[in-house]
Amino acid sequence: MKNIIIANWKMNNSFDEAESWLESFNEKISNEENLPDIVVCPPAILIDYMDELLLNSELEALENKGNNIDELEEKEIEKLAAKIRKVQIGGQDCHAQINGAFTGDISAKTLKDAGCNYVILGHSERRQYHFESDETVNAKVKTALENNLMPILCIGESLEIREENKYLDFIKKQIDGSIPQNIEIENLIIAYEPIWSIGTGKIPSIAQIDEMANFIKDEVEKNKNIKVKNSKILYGGSTNSKNAKEIMAVKNISGMLVGGASLKADEFSQMAKLSF
Ligand code: PGA
């Protein structure tokens, strides 16, 4: 299975900044053969715009390769473009319902329509500022799957829980509570993000990341009611181009969820190359 690197822009970047980021990022990876899957999760309002920018550059590339776009049907063009797409787009959250009276919320169905294939769910900032429980996250994961979005499920303990040495129990509870049970799940991405490491510049030791990746893998396999066929475990929290290589070398780590460092196209492109 291919590794994956995911940019979580959070509430950052304007339309102009998103455009120059994409231009610069594309330039930096254009000649690179060995890339992991790459996903960018911008603020929701930028999704459709970024999808269009990506499509335009793909059409240009197809034309440069001698395809006569004007003669093709729209569906066919989209298929060809999707084949050469190097950057996928994801949402940062979705609601558990696909429509209804939920002011300010975002539907998984609309994310999919706008060009997303992924959605981050249960990020600690959503759990903290929007009071999302495991139960809420669980319902969102189910809805995302039903709408053909790959959930990027975030879990992770606070510093207090780590220091009290209760982190394994806490993570087990998050896994059991946030992953829908007794339904077949083909693919799931689980991002381990210790809260004390997000945006702080502090990262766990490699031994600690290794311990958590093994623990999460075992727990997903051990719980008979969790029927996930393929899972990828990612690390997130203060990753950058300097620590990426070491983190990616951890046995059960298949990628990274990147916050701050993903805002710089150059830095993120270096991290992508190191994540292959
Ligand atoms: P950070 O954020 O890389 O800025 O620590 C990671 C995240 O919140 O996903």
mmCIF file of C-alpha atoms and ligand atoms in Angstrom:
data_model
loop_
_atom_site.group_PDB
_atom_site.id
_atom_site.type_symbol
_atom_site.label_atom_id
_atom_site.label_comp_id
_atom_site.label_asym_id
_atom_site.label_seq_id
_atom_site.Cartn_x
_atom_site.Cartn_y
_atom_site.Cartn_z
ATOM 1 C CA MET A 1 0.000 0.000 0.000
ATOM 2 C CA LYS A 2 1.200 3.464 -0.896
ATOM 3 C CA ASN A 3 2.115 5.949 1.824
ATOM 4 C CA ILE A 4 0.103 9.125 2.149
ATOM 5 C CA ILE A 5 0.840 12.702 3.202
ATOM 6 C CA ILE A 6 -1.979 15.047 4.117
ATOM 7 C CA ALA A 7 -1.921 18.823 4.459
ATOM 8 C CA ASN A 8 -4.324 20.227 7.031
ATOM 9 C CA TRP A 9 -4.476 23.935 6.308
ATOM 10 C CA LYS A 10 -6.974 24.549 9.127
ATOM 11 C CA MET A 11 -8.404 28.105 8.847
ATOM 12 C CA ASN A 12 -5.504 29.427 6.785
ATOM 13 C CA ASN A 13 -4.904 30.631 3.222
ATOM 14 C CA SER A 14 -6.931 32.914 0.975
ATOM 15 C CA PHE A 15 -7.987 32.240 -2.641
ATOM 16 C CA ASP A 16 -4.823 33.977 -3.898
ATOM 17 C CA GLU A 17 -2.588 32.141 -1.444
ATOM 18 C CA ALA A 18 -4.153 28.805 -2.364
ATOM 19 C CA GLU A 19 -3.495 29.499 -6.029
ATOM 20 C CA SER A 20 0.144 30.413 -5.557
ATOM 21 C CA TRP A 21 0.634 27.455 -3.195
ATOM 22 C CA LEU A 22 -0.670 25.050 -5.850
ATOM 23 C CA GLU A 23 1.413 26.637 -8.576
ATOM 24 C CA SER A 24 4.561 26.419 -6.535
ATOM 25 C CA PHE A 25 3.830 22.924 -5.186
ATOM 26 C CA ASN A 26 3.062 21.533 -8.667
ATOM 27 C CA GLU A 27 6.293 22.988 -9.976
ATOM 28 C CA LYS A 28 8.284 21.319 -7.201
ATOM 29 C CA ILE A 29 6.802 17.859 -7.698
ATOM 30 C CA SER A 30 6.260 17.887 -11.462
ATOM 31 C CA ASN A 31 9.364 15.861 -12.300
ATOM 32 C CA GLU A 32 9.083 13.554 -9.327
ATOM 33 C CA GLU A 33 8.203 9.920 -10.037
ATOM 34 C CA ASN A 34 8.333 8.594 -6.482
ATOM 35 C CA LEU A 35 5.564 10.326 -4.637
ATOM 36 C CA PRO A 36 3.172 9.132 -1.966
ATOM 37 C CA ASP A 37 -0.556 9.880 -2.250
ATOM 38 C CA ILE A 38 -0.874 13.593 -1.561
ATOM 39 C CA VAL A 39 -3.977 15.217 -0.084
ATOM 40 C CA VAL A 40 -4.623 18.876 0.679
ATOM 41 C CA CYS A 41 -7.453 19.789 3.060
ATOM 42 C CA PRO A 42 -8.098 23.522 2.645
ATOM 43 C CA PRO A 43 -10.860 25.552 4.303
ATOM 44 C CA ALA A 44 -14.168 24.371 2.768
ATOM 45 C CA ILE A 45 -14.734 27.577 0.870
ATOM 46 C CA LEU A 46 -11.582 26.962 -1.207
ATOM 47 C CA ILE A 47 -12.340 23.360 -2.195
ATOM 48 C CA ASP A 48 -14.265 23.967 -5.404
ATOM 49 C CA TYR A 49 -11.802 26.635 -6.515
ATOM 50 C CA MET A 50 -8.806 24.373 -5.923
ATOM 51 C CA ASP A 51 -10.473 21.504 -7.746
ATOM 52 C CA GLU A 52 -10.978 23.792 -10.729
ATOM 53 C CA LEU A 53 -7.363 25.004 -10.637
ATOM 54 C CA LEU A 54 -6.145 21.410 -10.546
ATOM 55 C CA LEU A 55 -8.433 20.434 -13.413
ATOM 56 C CA ASN A 56 -7.181 23.341 -15.531
ATOM 57 C CA SER A 57 -3.560 22.362 -15.049
ATOM 58 C CA GLU A 58 -4.403 18.732 -15.830
ATOM 59 C CA LEU A 59 -6.157 19.742 -19.055
ATOM 60 C CA GLU A 60 -3.120 21.778 -20.031
ATOM 61 C CA ALA A 61 -0.877 18.779 -19.351
ATOM 62 C CA LEU A 62 -3.139 16.501 -21.398
ATOM 63 C CA GLU A 63 -3.080 18.938 -24.304
ATOM 64 C CA ASN A 64 0.681 19.210 -24.112
ATOM 65 C CA LYS A 65 0.795 15.437 -24.439
ATOM 66 C CA GLY A 66 -1.122 15.686 -27.711
ATOM 67 C CA ASN A 67 -4.683 14.928 -26.562
ATOM 68 C CA ASN A 68 -7.327 16.862 -28.422
ATOM 69 C CA ILE A 69 -9.521 17.840 -25.489
ATOM 70 C CA ASP A 70 -12.177 19.562 -27.630
ATOM 71 C CA GLU A 71 -13.117 16.283 -29.277
ATOM 72 C CA LEU A 72 -13.677 14.422 -26.018
ATOM 73 C CA GLU A 73 -16.804 14.211 -23.897
ATOM 74 C CA GLU A 74 -16.775 15.866 -20.487
ATOM 75 C CA LYS A 75 -16.895 12.560 -18.588
ATOM 76 C CA GLU A 76 -13.956 11.244 -20.598
ATOM 77 C CA ILE A 77 -11.931 14.407 -19.967
ATOM 78 C CA GLU A 78 -12.606 14.147 -16.226
ATOM 79 C CA LYS A 79 -11.481 10.532 -16.242
ATOM 80 C CA LEU A 80 -8.219 11.359 -18.029
ATOM 81 C CA ALA A 81 -7.588 14.301 -15.716
ATOM 82 C CA ALA A 82 -8.248 12.174 -12.624
ATOM 83 C CA LYS A 83 -5.683 9.654 -13.834
ATOM 84 C CA ILE A 84 -2.876 12.210 -13.852
ATOM 85 C CA ARG A 85 -3.969 14.035 -10.690
ATOM 86 C CA LYS A 86 -1.132 14.175 -8.169
ATOM 87 C CA VAL A 87 -2.892 16.204 -5.493
ATOM 88 C CA GLN A 88 -6.223 15.085 -4.038
ATOM 89 C CA ILE A 89 -8.519 17.383 -2.084
ATOM 90 C CA GLY A 90 -10.105 16.682 1.276
ATOM 91 C CA GLY A 91 -12.485 18.375 3.683
ATOM 92 C CA GLN A 92 -11.607 19.237 7.290
ATOM 93 C CA ASP A 93 -14.946 18.046 8.685
ATOM 94 C CA CYS A 94 -18.447 17.027 7.622
ATOM 95 C CA HIS A 95 -21.786 16.665 9.380
ATOM 96 C CA ALA A 96 -23.226 13.270 10.253
ATOM 97 C CA GLN A 97 -26.401 14.114 8.285
ATOM 98 C CA ILE A 98 -26.192 14.829 4.577
ATOM 99 C CA ASN A 99 -28.661 17.705 4.683
ATOM 100 C CA GLY A 100 -30.978 19.530 7.063
ATOM 101 C CA ALA A 101 -31.248 22.469 9.426
ATOM 102 C CA PHE A 102 -27.610 22.632 10.556
ATOM 103 C CA THR A 103 -26.476 26.217 10.107
ATOM 104 C CA GLY A 104 -22.820 26.513 9.186
ATOM 105 C CA ASP A 105 -22.227 22.790 8.746
ATOM 106 C CA ILE A 106 -20.914 20.962 5.697
ATOM 107 C CA SER A 107 -22.407 17.939 3.985
ATOM 108 C CA ALA A 108 -20.295 14.926 3.033
ATOM 109 C CA LYS A 109 -22.287 14.690 -0.183
ATOM 110 C CA THR A 110 -21.445 18.268 -1.149
ATOM 111 C CA LEU A 111 -17.766 17.711 -0.313
ATOM 112 C CA LYS A 112 -17.787 14.786 -2.725
ATOM 113 C CA ASP A 113 -19.567 16.859 -5.405
ATOM 114 C CA ALA A 114 -16.989 19.613 -5.001
ATOM 115 C CA GLY A 115 -14.129 17.214 -5.758
ATOM 116 C CA CYS A 116 -13.110 15.770 -2.387
ATOM 117 C CA ASN A 117 -12.107 12.145 -1.924
ATOM 118 C CA TYR A 118 -11.084 12.489 1.718
ATOM 119 C CA VAL A 119 -12.304 14.131 4.898
ATOM 120 C CA ILE A 120 -10.551 14.728 8.232
ATOM 121 C CA LEU A 121 -12.803 13.705 11.132
ATOM 122 C CA GLY A 122 -12.472 14.006 14.889
ATOM 123 C CA HIS A 123 -9.473 16.334 14.784
ATOM 124 C CA SER A 124 -8.602 17.361 18.356
ATOM 125 C CA GLU A 125 -9.474 20.984 17.517
ATOM 126 C CA ARG A 126 -13.006 19.841 16.545
ATOM 127 C CA ARG A 127 -13.198 17.714 19.681
ATOM 128 C CA GLN A 128 -12.018 20.642 21.820
ATOM 129 C CA TYR A 129 -13.735 23.686 20.292
ATOM 130 C CA HIS A 130 -16.837 22.005 18.899
ATOM 131 C CA PHE A 131 -17.258 19.492 21.716
ATOM 132 C CA GLU A 132 -17.292 16.488 19.403
ATOM 133 C CA SER A 133 -17.596 13.188 21.230
ATOM 134 C CA ASP A 134 -16.468 9.779 19.972
ATOM 135 C CA GLU A 135 -20.122 9.084 19.242
ATOM 136 C CA THR A 136 -20.428 12.149 16.993
ATOM 137 C CA VAL A 137 -17.176 11.311 15.237
ATOM 138 C CA ASN A 138 -18.365 7.725 14.766
ATOM 139 C CA ALA A 139 -21.551 8.919 13.030
ATOM 140 C CA LYS A 140 -19.516 11.234 10.804
ATOM 141 C CA VAL A 141 -17.140 8.441 9.789
ATOM 142 C CA LYS A 142 -20.133 6.326 8.777
ATOM 143 C CA THR A 143 -21.628 9.154 6.706
ATOM 144 C CA ALA A 144 -18.289 9.870 5.034
ATOM 145 C CA LEU A 145 -17.952 6.202 4.036
ATOM 146 C CA GLU A 146 -21.510 6.125 2.698
ATOM 147 C CA ASN A 147 -20.645 9.109 0.505
ATOM 148 C CA ASN A 148 -17.411 7.653 -0.849
ATOM 149 C CA LEU A 149 -15.135 9.891 1.146
ATOM 150 C CA MET A 150 -12.134 8.296 2.809
ATOM 151 C CA PRO A 151 -12.218 9.254 6.495
ATOM 152 C CA ILE A 152 -9.004 10.479 8.075
ATOM 153 C CA LEU A 153 -9.902 9.683 11.659
ATOM 154 C CA CYS A 154 -7.872 11.609 14.230
ATOM 155 C CA ILE A 155 -7.155 10.329 17.721
ATOM 156 C CA GLY A 156 -4.665 11.433 20.358
ATOM 157 C CA GLU A 157 -4.253 12.093 24.047
ATOM 158 C CA SER A 158 -3.628 15.294 26.018
ATOM 159 C CA LEU A 159 -0.411 15.910 27.947
ATOM 160 C CA GLU A 160 -2.237 15.327 31.216
ATOM 161 C CA ILE A 161 -3.406 11.876 30.135
ATOM 162 C CA ARG A 162 0.073 11.026 28.875
ATOM 163 C CA GLU A 163 1.682 12.133 32.154
ATOM 164 C CA GLU A 164 -0.827 10.193 34.213
ATOM 165 C CA ASN A 165 0.169 7.184 32.137
ATOM 166 C CA LYS A 166 -3.419 6.591 31.054
ATOM 167 C CA TYR A 167 -2.826 7.126 27.347
ATOM 168 C CA LEU A 168 -3.199 3.533 26.170
ATOM 169 C CA ASP A 169 -6.631 3.188 27.760
ATOM 170 C CA PHE A 170 -7.619 6.579 26.391
ATOM 171 C CA ILE A 171 -6.567 5.713 22.826
ATOM 172 C CA LYS A 172 -8.287 2.332 23.044
ATOM 173 C CA LYS A 173 -11.498 4.104 24.050
ATOM 174 C CA GLN A 174 -11.183 6.560 21.163
ATOM 175 C CA ILE A 175 -10.617 3.733 18.670
ATOM 176 C CA ASP A 176 -13.511 1.636 19.948
ATOM 177 C CA GLY A 177 -15.795 4.670 20.146
ATOM 178 C CA SER A 178 -14.928 6.492 16.921
ATOM 179 C CA ILE A 179 -14.804 3.612 14.435
ATOM 180 C CA PRO A 180 -18.242 2.361 13.357
ATOM 181 C CA GLN A 181 -18.640 -1.251 14.435
ATOM 182 C CA ASN A 182 -20.163 -4.255 12.732
ATOM 183 C CA ILE A 183 -19.980 -2.761 9.276
ATOM 184 C CA GLU A 184 -17.430 -3.718 6.635
ATOM 185 C CA ILE A 185 -14.969 -0.863 6.098
ATOM 186 C CA GLU A 186 -12.699 -1.358 3.115
ATOM 187 C CA ASN A 187 -10.184 1.432 3.845
ATOM 188 C CA LEU A 188 -9.618 3.682 6.823
ATOM 189 C CA ILE A 189 -6.913 6.189 7.668
ATOM 190 C CA ILE A 190 -6.186 6.709 11.352
ATOM 191 C CA ALA A 191 -4.019 9.669 12.319
ATOM 192 C CA TYR A 192 -2.386 9.482 15.731
ATOM 193 C CA GLU A 193 -1.938 13.080 16.848
ATOM 194 C CA PRO A 194 -0.969 13.618 20.475
ATOM 195 C CA ILE A 195 -2.577 16.944 21.407
ATOM 196 C CA TRP A 196 0.570 18.079 23.216
ATOM 197 C CA SER A 197 2.482 17.844 19.960
ATOM 198 C CA ILE A 198 0.102 19.774 17.687
ATOM 199 C CA GLY A 199 1.576 23.145 16.793
ATOM 200 C CA THR A 200 3.992 23.046 19.720
ATOM 201 C CA GLY A 201 7.249 21.940 18.102
ATOM 202 C CA LYS A 202 7.395 19.026 20.562
ATOM 203 C CA ILE A 203 7.311 15.583 19.072
ATOM 204 C CA PRO A 204 7.183 12.218 20.813
ATOM 205 C CA SER A 205 10.300 10.092 20.659
ATOM 206 C CA ILE A 206 10.519 7.604 17.810
ATOM 207 C CA ALA A 207 10.031 4.824 20.387
ATOM 208 C CA GLN A 208 6.802 6.493 21.556
ATOM 209 C CA ILE A 209 5.482 6.840 17.980
ATOM 210 C CA ASP A 210 6.401 3.209 17.349
ATOM 211 C CA GLU A 211 4.577 2.119 20.498
ATOM 212 C CA MET A 212 1.420 3.977 19.501
ATOM 213 C CA ALA A 213 1.423 2.798 15.871
ATOM 214 C CA ASN A 214 1.718 -0.825 17.030
ATOM 215 C CA PHE A 215 -0.899 -0.338 19.721
ATOM 216 C CA ILE A 216 -3.420 1.206 17.291
ATOM 217 C CA LYS A 217 -2.818 -1.511 14.692
ATOM 218 C CA ASP A 218 -3.282 -4.262 17.280
ATOM 219 C CA GLU A 219 -6.396 -2.683 18.760
ATOM 220 C CA VAL A 220 -8.081 -2.343 15.348
ATOM 221 C CA GLU A 221 -7.272 -5.991 14.631
ATOM 222 C CA LYS A 222 -8.199 -7.245 18.089
ATOM 223 C CA ASN A 223 -11.656 -5.724 18.349
ATOM 224 C CA LYS A 224 -13.841 -8.307 16.604
ATOM 225 C CA ASN A 225 -16.627 -5.767 16.035
ATOM 226 C CA ILE A 226 -14.309 -3.520 14.036
ATOM 227 C CA LYS A 227 -14.231 -4.829 10.495
ATOM 228 C CA VAL A 228 -11.653 -2.653 8.765
ATOM 229 C CA LYS A 229 -9.989 -4.428 5.852
ATOM 230 C CA ASN A 230 -7.107 -2.034 5.177
ATOM 231 C CA SER A 231 -5.944 0.640 7.550
ATOM 232 C CA LYS A 232 -3.152 3.146 7.335
ATOM 233 C CA ILE A 233 -1.780 4.705 10.482
ATOM 234 C CA LEU A 234 -0.406 8.222 10.208
ATOM 235 C CA TYR A 235 1.479 10.380 12.645
ATOM 236 C CA GLY A 236 0.609 14.054 13.103
ATOM 237 C CA GLY A 237 2.006 16.802 15.343
ATOM 238 C CA SER A 238 4.880 19.218 14.636
ATOM 239 C CA THR A 239 6.133 17.309 11.611
ATOM 240 C CA ASN A 240 8.484 19.078 9.225
ATOM 241 C CA SER A 241 11.094 18.322 6.549
ATOM 242 C CA LYS A 242 13.716 17.739 9.250
ATOM 243 C CA ASN A 243 11.904 15.044 11.239
ATOM 244 C CA ALA A 244 9.871 13.489 8.388
ATOM 245 C CA LYS A 245 12.414 10.873 7.384
ATOM 246 C CA GLU A 246 12.798 9.457 10.872
ATOM 247 C CA ILE A 247 9.031 9.378 11.469
ATOM 248 C CA MET A 248 8.355 7.706 8.119
ATOM 249 C CA ALA A 249 10.877 4.999 8.986
ATOM 250 C CA VAL A 250 8.694 3.784 11.883
ATOM 251 C CA LYS A 251 7.383 0.333 10.972
ATOM 252 C CA ASN A 252 3.620 0.809 11.145
ATOM 253 C CA ILE A 253 3.553 4.459 10.125
ATOM 254 C CA SER A 254 2.301 4.960 6.544
ATOM 255 C CA GLY A 255 2.176 8.722 6.388
ATOM 256 C CA MET A 256 1.803 12.073 8.102
ATOM 257 C CA LEU A 257 -0.944 14.596 8.771
ATOM 258 C CA VAL A 258 0.767 17.961 8.546
ATOM 259 C CA GLY A 259 -0.505 21.275 9.923
ATOM 260 C CA GLY A 260 1.804 24.299 10.106
ATOM 261 C CA ALA A 261 4.520 22.948 7.797
ATOM 262 C CA SER A 262 1.968 22.265 5.049
ATOM 263 C CA LEU A 263 1.305 25.980 4.580
ATOM 264 C CA LYS A 264 4.646 26.388 2.853
ATOM 265 C CA ALA A 265 4.601 24.698 -0.565
ATOM 266 C CA ASP A 266 8.355 24.220 -0.587
ATOM 267 C CA GLU A 267 8.487 22.614 2.863
ATOM 268 C CA PHE A 268 5.483 20.392 2.139
ATOM 269 C CA SER A 269 6.947 19.259 -1.205
ATOM 270 C CA GLN A 270 10.122 18.186 0.567
ATOM 271 C CA MET A 271 8.075 16.273 3.112
ATOM 272 C CA ALA A 272 6.078 14.589 0.333
ATOM 273 C CA LYS A 273 9.284 13.398 -1.317
ATOM 274 C CA LEU A 274 10.506 12.014 2.009
ATOM 275 C CA SER A 275 7.230 10.163 2.572
ATOM 276 C CA PHE A 276 7.307 7.931 -0.503
HETATM 277 P P1 PGA B 1 0.971 20.700 13.256
HETATM 278 O O1 PGA B 1 -0.582 20.259 13.193
HETATM 279 O O2 PGA B 1 1.678 19.950 12.169
HETATM 280 O O3 PGA B 1 0.943 22.170 13.016
HETATM 281 O O4 PGA B 1 1.475 20.329 14.609
HETATM 282 C C1 PGA B 1 -0.955 18.942 12.917
HETATM 283 C C2 PGA B 1 -2.448 18.820 12.898
HETATM 284 O O5 PGA B 1 -3.129 19.498 13.684
HETATM 285 O O6 PGA B 1 -3.003 18.025 12.108
#
